[in-house]
């Protein structure tokens, strides 16, 4: 008998994962919307949306290639897109396609990228944007 919860597209623990998604998206979304409303820049908000769609599509493509034993998308490309703001789309794709969720080394770098975005927005929203001004 096939376990229906093991099929791609069926997300396990959807309430918990939705809560985690909302929490990790709260700061970037708030900061991006505030930058847009204050007339500073629309770029962060647009980048998160556009690059997240790109990340989702790259995960879908990579999963499809993995199933058909074809040339895969390099992990450094996936991580670069996540770093560029596509991590929300990547996080959704990981759950929808059950892709890259069990490889610990991949997940460590993925969550480091998410943490970097959180630290950036904490700095922007609460610390006067001084932390990243050093670079």
Short mmCIF file of N, CA and C in Angstrom, two decimals:
data_model
loop_
_atom_site.label_atom_id
_atom_site.label_comp_id
_atom_site.label_asym_id
_atom_site.label_seq_id
_atom_site.Cartn_x
_atom_site.Cartn_y
_atom_site.Cartn_z
N UNK A 1 0.84 -1.18 0.00
CA UNK A 1 0.00 0.00 0.00
C UNK A 1 0.88 1.24 0.00
N UNK A 2 0.55 2.22 -0.82
CA UNK A 2 1.33 3.45 -0.92
C UNK A 2 0.82 4.45 0.10
N UNK A 3 1.75 5.02 0.83
CA UNK A 3 1.43 6.05 1.82
C UNK A 3 1.15 7.35 1.07
N UNK A 4 -0.07 7.84 1.14
CA UNK A 4 -0.44 9.05 0.40
C UNK A 4 0.32 10.27 0.89
N UNK A 5 0.79 10.26 2.13
CA UNK A 5 1.54 11.41 2.63
C UNK A 5 2.93 11.48 2.04
N UNK A 6 3.39 10.44 1.37
CA UNK A 6 4.72 10.42 0.78
C UNK A 6 4.75 10.97 -0.65
N UNK A 7 3.60 11.28 -1.20
CA UNK A 7 3.55 11.79 -2.57
C UNK A 7 4.01 13.25 -2.60
N UNK A 8 4.77 13.63 -3.65
CA UNK A 8 5.13 15.03 -3.82
C UNK A 8 3.86 15.87 -3.95
N UNK A 9 3.91 17.07 -3.42
CA UNK A 9 2.76 17.96 -3.47
C UNK A 9 1.96 17.94 -2.19
N UNK A 10 2.05 16.88 -1.41
CA UNK A 10 1.36 16.80 -0.12
C UNK A 10 2.36 17.17 0.96
N UNK A 11 2.17 18.31 1.56
CA UNK A 11 3.10 18.82 2.56
C UNK A 11 2.76 18.23 3.92
N UNK A 12 3.76 17.68 4.57
CA UNK A 12 3.56 17.14 5.92
C UNK A 12 3.54 18.29 6.91
N UNK A 13 2.70 18.18 7.93
CA UNK A 13 2.58 19.21 8.98
C UNK A 13 2.38 20.61 8.40
N UNK A 14 1.37 20.80 7.57
CA UNK A 14 1.22 22.09 6.88
C UNK A 14 1.01 23.28 7.82
N UNK A 15 0.33 23.09 8.94
CA UNK A 15 0.11 24.22 9.86
C UNK A 15 1.42 24.71 10.46
N UNK A 16 2.22 23.77 10.93
CA UNK A 16 3.51 24.12 11.52
C UNK A 16 4.42 24.78 10.49
N UNK A 17 4.47 24.21 9.30
CA UNK A 17 5.34 24.75 8.26
C UNK A 17 4.85 26.11 7.77
N UNK A 18 3.54 26.31 7.75
CA UNK A 18 3.00 27.62 7.39
C UNK A 18 3.37 28.67 8.43
N UNK A 19 3.33 28.28 9.69
CA UNK A 19 3.73 29.18 10.77
C UNK A 19 5.21 29.55 10.66
N UNK A 20 6.06 28.57 10.44
CA UNK A 20 7.49 28.83 10.28
C UNK A 20 7.72 29.74 9.08
N UNK A 21 7.04 29.46 7.98
CA UNK A 21 7.16 30.29 6.78
C UNK A 21 6.76 31.73 7.07
N UNK A 22 5.63 31.91 7.74
CA UNK A 22 5.16 33.26 8.07
C UNK A 22 6.16 33.97 8.98
N UNK A 23 6.71 33.26 9.94
CA UNK A 23 7.68 33.87 10.86
C UNK A 23 8.96 34.30 10.16
N UNK A 24 9.51 33.44 9.31
CA UNK A 24 10.76 33.82 8.65
C UNK A 24 10.55 34.85 7.53
N UNK A 25 9.33 34.97 7.04
CA UNK A 25 9.05 35.98 6.02
C UNK A 25 8.63 37.32 6.61
N UNK A 26 8.30 37.37 7.89
CA UNK A 26 7.76 38.58 8.50
C UNK A 26 8.71 39.77 8.40
N UNK A 27 9.95 39.61 8.81
CA UNK A 27 10.90 40.73 8.76
C UNK A 27 11.20 41.18 7.34
N UNK A 28 11.57 40.25 6.43
CA UNK A 28 11.84 40.70 5.06
C UNK A 28 10.63 41.36 4.40
N UNK A 29 9.45 40.81 4.62
CA UNK A 29 8.26 41.40 4.02
C UNK A 29 7.98 42.78 4.60
N UNK A 30 8.04 42.89 5.92
CA UNK A 30 7.81 44.18 6.58
C UNK A 30 8.82 45.22 6.11
N UNK A 31 10.09 44.85 6.13
CA UNK A 31 11.13 45.78 5.70
C UNK A 31 10.99 46.19 4.26
N UNK A 32 10.71 45.24 3.39
CA UNK A 32 10.56 45.53 1.96
C UNK A 32 9.36 46.43 1.68
N UNK A 33 8.25 46.14 2.35
CA UNK A 33 7.05 46.96 2.16
C UNK A 33 7.28 48.38 2.70
N UNK A 34 7.91 48.48 3.86
CA UNK A 34 8.21 49.82 4.42
C UNK A 34 9.13 50.61 3.49
N UNK A 35 10.13 49.97 2.92
CA UNK A 35 11.02 50.67 1.98
C UNK A 35 10.24 51.18 0.77
N UNK A 36 9.29 50.38 0.31
CA UNK A 36 8.48 50.79 -0.84
C UNK A 36 7.54 51.92 -0.46
N UNK A 37 6.85 51.79 0.68
CA UNK A 37 5.90 52.82 1.10
C UNK A 37 6.57 54.14 1.43
N UNK A 38 7.81 54.08 1.92
CA UNK A 38 8.55 55.30 2.24
C UNK A 38 9.23 55.90 1.02
N UNK A 39 9.04 55.28 -0.12
CA UNK A 39 9.61 55.79 -1.36
C UNK A 39 11.11 55.56 -1.49
N UNK A 40 11.65 54.67 -0.68
CA UNK A 40 13.09 54.40 -0.73
C UNK A 40 13.43 53.52 -1.92
N UNK A 41 12.75 52.38 -2.03
CA UNK A 41 13.03 51.47 -3.14
C UNK A 41 11.98 50.37 -3.21
N UNK A 42 11.63 50.02 -4.42
CA UNK A 42 10.74 48.89 -4.67
C UNK A 42 11.56 47.61 -4.92
N UNK A 43 12.86 47.77 -5.09
CA UNK A 43 13.72 46.65 -5.49
C UNK A 43 13.65 45.47 -4.52
N UNK A 44 13.78 45.65 -3.20
CA UNK A 44 13.74 44.47 -2.33
C UNK A 44 12.42 43.69 -2.44
N UNK A 45 11.31 44.39 -2.46
CA UNK A 45 10.01 43.72 -2.55
C UNK A 45 9.88 42.98 -3.88
N UNK A 46 10.25 43.64 -4.96
CA UNK A 46 10.18 43.00 -6.28
C UNK A 46 11.16 41.83 -6.37
N UNK A 47 12.35 42.01 -5.83
CA UNK A 47 13.37 40.95 -5.90
C UNK A 47 12.91 39.71 -5.15
N UNK A 48 12.37 39.88 -3.95
CA UNK A 48 11.91 38.71 -3.20
C UNK A 48 10.85 37.95 -4.00
N UNK A 49 9.93 38.68 -4.62
CA UNK A 49 8.87 38.03 -5.39
C UNK A 49 9.38 37.35 -6.64
N UNK A 50 10.13 38.08 -7.45
CA UNK A 50 10.60 37.55 -8.73
C UNK A 50 11.60 36.42 -8.54
N UNK A 51 12.56 36.63 -7.64
CA UNK A 51 13.61 35.63 -7.44
C UNK A 51 13.04 34.40 -6.74
N UNK A 52 12.02 34.57 -5.91
CA UNK A 52 11.38 33.41 -5.29
C UNK A 52 10.68 32.54 -6.32
N UNK A 53 10.04 33.17 -7.29
CA UNK A 53 9.42 32.40 -8.38
C UNK A 53 10.50 31.66 -9.16
N UNK A 54 11.61 32.34 -9.43
CA UNK A 54 12.72 31.69 -10.13
C UNK A 54 13.25 30.51 -9.33
N UNK A 55 13.43 30.69 -8.02
CA UNK A 55 13.92 29.59 -7.17
C UNK A 55 12.96 28.41 -7.19
N UNK A 56 11.67 28.70 -7.09
CA UNK A 56 10.66 27.63 -7.13
C UNK A 56 10.78 26.84 -8.43
N UNK A 57 10.90 27.55 -9.54
CA UNK A 57 11.00 26.89 -10.84
C UNK A 57 12.30 26.09 -10.98
N UNK A 58 13.39 26.61 -10.42
CA UNK A 58 14.66 25.87 -10.46
C UNK A 58 14.57 24.58 -9.65
N UNK A 59 13.93 24.64 -8.48
CA UNK A 59 13.73 23.43 -7.68
C UNK A 59 12.86 22.43 -8.43
N UNK A 60 11.78 22.91 -9.05
CA UNK A 60 10.92 22.03 -9.82
C UNK A 60 11.72 21.36 -10.94
N UNK A 61 12.49 22.15 -11.66
CA UNK A 61 13.30 21.63 -12.76
C UNK A 61 14.33 20.62 -12.25
N UNK A 62 15.00 20.93 -11.15
CA UNK A 62 16.01 20.03 -10.61
C UNK A 62 15.39 18.72 -10.14
N UNK A 63 14.23 18.80 -9.52
CA UNK A 63 13.54 17.58 -9.08
C UNK A 63 13.16 16.72 -10.29
N UNK A 64 12.65 17.38 -11.32
CA UNK A 64 12.29 16.65 -12.54
C UNK A 64 13.52 16.00 -13.17
N UNK A 65 14.62 16.73 -13.21
CA UNK A 65 15.86 16.17 -13.76
C UNK A 65 16.36 15.01 -12.92
N UNK A 66 16.21 15.09 -11.61
CA UNK A 66 16.64 14.00 -10.73
C UNK A 66 15.83 12.74 -11.01
N UNK A 67 14.55 12.90 -11.24
CA UNK A 67 13.68 11.75 -11.50
C UNK A 67 13.94 11.11 -12.86
N UNK A 68 14.37 11.92 -13.83
CA UNK A 68 14.59 11.40 -15.18
C UNK A 68 16.07 11.16 -15.45
N UNK A 69 16.89 11.21 -14.40
CA UNK A 69 18.32 10.92 -14.48
C UNK A 69 19.02 11.79 -15.52
N UNK A 70 18.74 13.10 -15.45
CA UNK A 70 19.37 14.06 -16.37
C UNK A 70 20.31 14.96 -15.59
N UNK A 71 21.05 15.79 -16.34
CA UNK A 71 22.01 16.73 -15.75
C UNK A 71 21.29 17.66 -14.78
N UNK A 72 21.81 17.74 -13.55
CA UNK A 72 21.15 18.48 -12.47
C UNK A 72 21.60 19.93 -12.39
N UNK A 73 20.78 20.74 -11.74
CA UNK A 73 21.14 22.11 -11.43
C UNK A 73 22.17 22.08 -10.30
N UNK A 74 23.32 22.73 -10.47
CA UNK A 74 24.32 22.72 -9.41
C UNK A 74 23.79 23.38 -8.13
N UNK A 75 24.17 22.80 -6.99
CA UNK A 75 23.70 23.34 -5.71
C UNK A 75 24.13 24.79 -5.50
N UNK A 76 25.32 25.15 -6.00
CA UNK A 76 25.75 26.53 -5.81
C UNK A 76 24.86 27.52 -6.58
N UNK A 77 24.25 27.08 -7.67
CA UNK A 77 23.29 27.92 -8.40
C UNK A 77 22.03 28.10 -7.56
N UNK A 78 21.54 27.00 -6.98
CA UNK A 78 20.36 27.10 -6.12
C UNK A 78 20.63 28.02 -4.93
N UNK A 79 21.80 27.86 -4.31
CA UNK A 79 22.13 28.71 -3.16
C UNK A 79 22.30 30.18 -3.57
N UNK A 80 22.86 30.43 -4.73
CA UNK A 80 23.02 31.81 -5.20
C UNK A 80 21.66 32.48 -5.38
N UNK A 81 20.71 31.74 -5.93
CA UNK A 81 19.36 32.29 -6.12
C UNK A 81 18.70 32.52 -4.76
N UNK A 82 18.91 31.61 -3.82
CA UNK A 82 18.37 31.80 -2.46
C UNK A 82 18.96 33.05 -1.83
N UNK A 83 20.27 33.23 -1.97
CA UNK A 83 20.95 34.40 -1.40
C UNK A 83 20.46 35.69 -2.02
N UNK A 84 20.13 35.65 -3.30
CA UNK A 84 19.63 36.83 -4.01
C UNK A 84 18.20 37.20 -3.62
N UNK A 85 17.60 36.43 -2.72
CA UNK A 85 16.26 36.74 -2.26
C UNK A 85 15.24 35.67 -2.58
N UNK A 86 15.67 34.57 -3.18
CA UNK A 86 14.74 33.53 -3.56
C UNK A 86 14.49 32.47 -2.52
N UNK A 87 15.02 32.67 -1.31
CA UNK A 87 14.84 31.64 -0.28
C UNK A 87 13.38 31.38 0.07
N UNK A 88 12.46 32.37 0.06
CA UNK A 88 11.06 32.00 0.35
C UNK A 88 10.49 31.02 -0.69
N UNK A 89 10.77 31.26 -1.95
CA UNK A 89 10.31 30.34 -2.99
C UNK A 89 10.98 28.99 -2.89
N UNK A 90 12.26 29.00 -2.51
CA UNK A 90 12.99 27.75 -2.33
C UNK A 90 12.42 26.95 -1.16
N UNK A 91 12.06 27.64 -0.09
CA UNK A 91 11.49 26.96 1.08
C UNK A 91 10.16 26.30 0.73
N UNK A 92 9.33 26.99 -0.01
CA UNK A 92 8.06 26.42 -0.45
C UNK A 92 8.31 25.23 -1.38
N UNK A 93 9.25 25.40 -2.32
CA UNK A 93 9.54 24.33 -3.27
C UNK A 93 10.09 23.09 -2.57
N UNK A 94 10.93 23.30 -1.56
CA UNK A 94 11.46 22.16 -0.81
C UNK A 94 10.34 21.31 -0.24
N UNK A 95 9.32 21.96 0.25
CA UNK A 95 8.21 21.24 0.87
C UNK A 95 7.27 20.64 -0.18
N UNK A 96 6.95 21.39 -1.21
CA UNK A 96 6.03 20.91 -2.24
C UNK A 96 6.62 19.73 -3.00
N UNK A 97 7.91 19.83 -3.37
CA UNK A 97 8.54 18.79 -4.17
C UNK A 97 9.34 17.79 -3.33
N UNK A 98 9.41 18.03 -2.02
CA UNK A 98 10.25 17.20 -1.14
C UNK A 98 11.64 17.04 -1.74
N UNK A 99 12.24 18.19 -1.98
CA UNK A 99 13.53 18.22 -2.67
C UNK A 99 14.54 18.97 -1.83
N UNK A 100 15.69 18.38 -1.62
CA UNK A 100 16.80 18.95 -0.86
C UNK A 100 16.48 19.07 0.62
N UNK A 101 15.54 18.33 1.11
CA UNK A 101 15.14 18.44 2.52
C UNK A 101 15.92 17.52 3.44
N UNK A 102 16.52 16.49 2.91
CA UNK A 102 17.22 15.52 3.76
C UNK A 102 18.74 15.65 3.73
N UNK A 103 19.25 16.42 2.82
CA UNK A 103 20.70 16.58 2.71
C UNK A 103 21.13 17.66 3.73
N UNK A 104 21.75 17.22 4.80
CA UNK A 104 22.08 18.10 5.92
C UNK A 104 22.98 19.25 5.50
N UNK A 105 24.02 18.96 4.71
CA UNK A 105 24.94 20.03 4.31
C UNK A 105 24.21 21.10 3.50
N UNK A 106 23.25 20.68 2.70
CA UNK A 106 22.47 21.65 1.92
C UNK A 106 21.59 22.49 2.84
N UNK A 107 20.92 21.84 3.77
CA UNK A 107 20.01 22.53 4.68
C UNK A 107 20.76 23.51 5.59
N UNK A 108 21.96 23.15 6.02
CA UNK A 108 22.74 24.05 6.87
C UNK A 108 23.03 25.36 6.12
N UNK A 109 23.47 25.26 4.89
CA UNK A 109 23.75 26.47 4.12
C UNK A 109 22.46 27.22 3.78
N UNK A 110 21.40 26.49 3.46
CA UNK A 110 20.12 27.14 3.17
C UNK A 110 19.66 27.97 4.37
N UNK A 111 19.67 27.38 5.57
CA UNK A 111 19.20 28.10 6.75
C UNK A 111 20.17 29.21 7.17
N UNK A 112 21.44 29.08 6.83
CA UNK A 112 22.39 30.18 7.06
C UNK A 112 22.03 31.37 6.18
N UNK A 113 21.61 31.10 4.95
CA UNK A 113 21.17 32.17 4.04
C UNK A 113 19.91 32.84 4.59
N UNK A 114 18.96 32.05 5.06
CA UNK A 114 17.74 32.61 5.66
C UNK A 114 18.11 33.48 6.87
N UNK A 115 19.00 32.97 7.71
CA UNK A 115 19.45 33.73 8.90
C UNK A 115 20.13 35.03 8.49
N UNK A 116 20.94 35.00 7.46
CA UNK A 116 21.59 36.21 6.97
C UNK A 116 20.56 37.27 6.58
N UNK A 117 19.51 36.84 5.90
CA UNK A 117 18.45 37.77 5.53
C UNK A 117 17.74 38.32 6.77
N UNK A 118 17.54 37.48 7.78
CA UNK A 118 16.90 37.92 9.02
C UNK A 118 17.77 38.97 9.70
N UNK A 119 19.06 38.71 9.80
CA UNK A 119 19.99 39.64 10.45
C UNK A 119 20.01 40.97 9.68
N UNK A 120 20.02 40.89 8.35
CA UNK A 120 20.00 42.11 7.55
C UNK A 120 18.77 42.97 7.87
N UNK A 121 17.59 42.34 7.93
CA UNK A 121 16.37 43.10 8.19
C UNK A 121 16.27 43.56 9.64
N UNK A 122 16.79 42.80 10.57
CA UNK A 122 16.85 43.28 11.97
C UNK A 122 17.71 44.54 12.02
N UNK A 123 18.84 44.50 11.33
CA UNK A 123 19.71 45.67 11.27
C UNK A 123 19.00 46.86 10.62
N UNK A 124 18.34 46.63 9.51
CA UNK A 124 17.64 47.70 8.80
C UNK A 124 16.50 48.30 9.62
N UNK A 125 15.72 47.45 10.24
CA UNK A 125 14.52 47.90 10.93
C UNK A 125 14.74 48.39 12.35
N UNK A 126 15.73 47.81 13.05
CA UNK A 126 15.86 48.09 14.48
C UNK A 126 17.21 48.66 14.91
N UNK A 127 18.24 48.48 14.11
CA UNK A 127 19.58 48.88 14.53
C UNK A 127 20.16 50.02 13.72
N UNK A 128 19.34 50.65 12.89
CA UNK A 128 19.78 51.81 12.14
C UNK A 128 20.69 51.50 10.96
N UNK A 129 20.66 50.29 10.50
CA UNK A 129 21.43 49.87 9.31
C UNK A 129 22.93 50.08 9.48
N UNK A 130 23.43 49.86 10.68
CA UNK A 130 24.85 50.05 10.94
C UNK A 130 25.67 48.80 10.73
N UNK A 131 25.10 47.64 10.97
CA UNK A 131 25.84 46.38 10.90
C UNK A 131 26.39 46.13 9.50
N UNK A 132 25.56 46.27 8.49
CA UNK A 132 26.00 45.98 7.13
C UNK A 132 26.67 47.18 6.47
N UNK A 133 26.68 48.32 7.13
CA UNK A 133 27.37 49.50 6.61
C UNK A 133 28.88 49.30 6.70
N UNK A 134 29.32 48.36 7.52
CA UNK A 134 30.75 48.09 7.68
C UNK A 134 31.35 47.43 6.45
N UNK A 135 30.51 46.82 5.63
CA UNK A 135 31.01 46.09 4.47
C UNK A 135 30.99 46.97 3.29
#
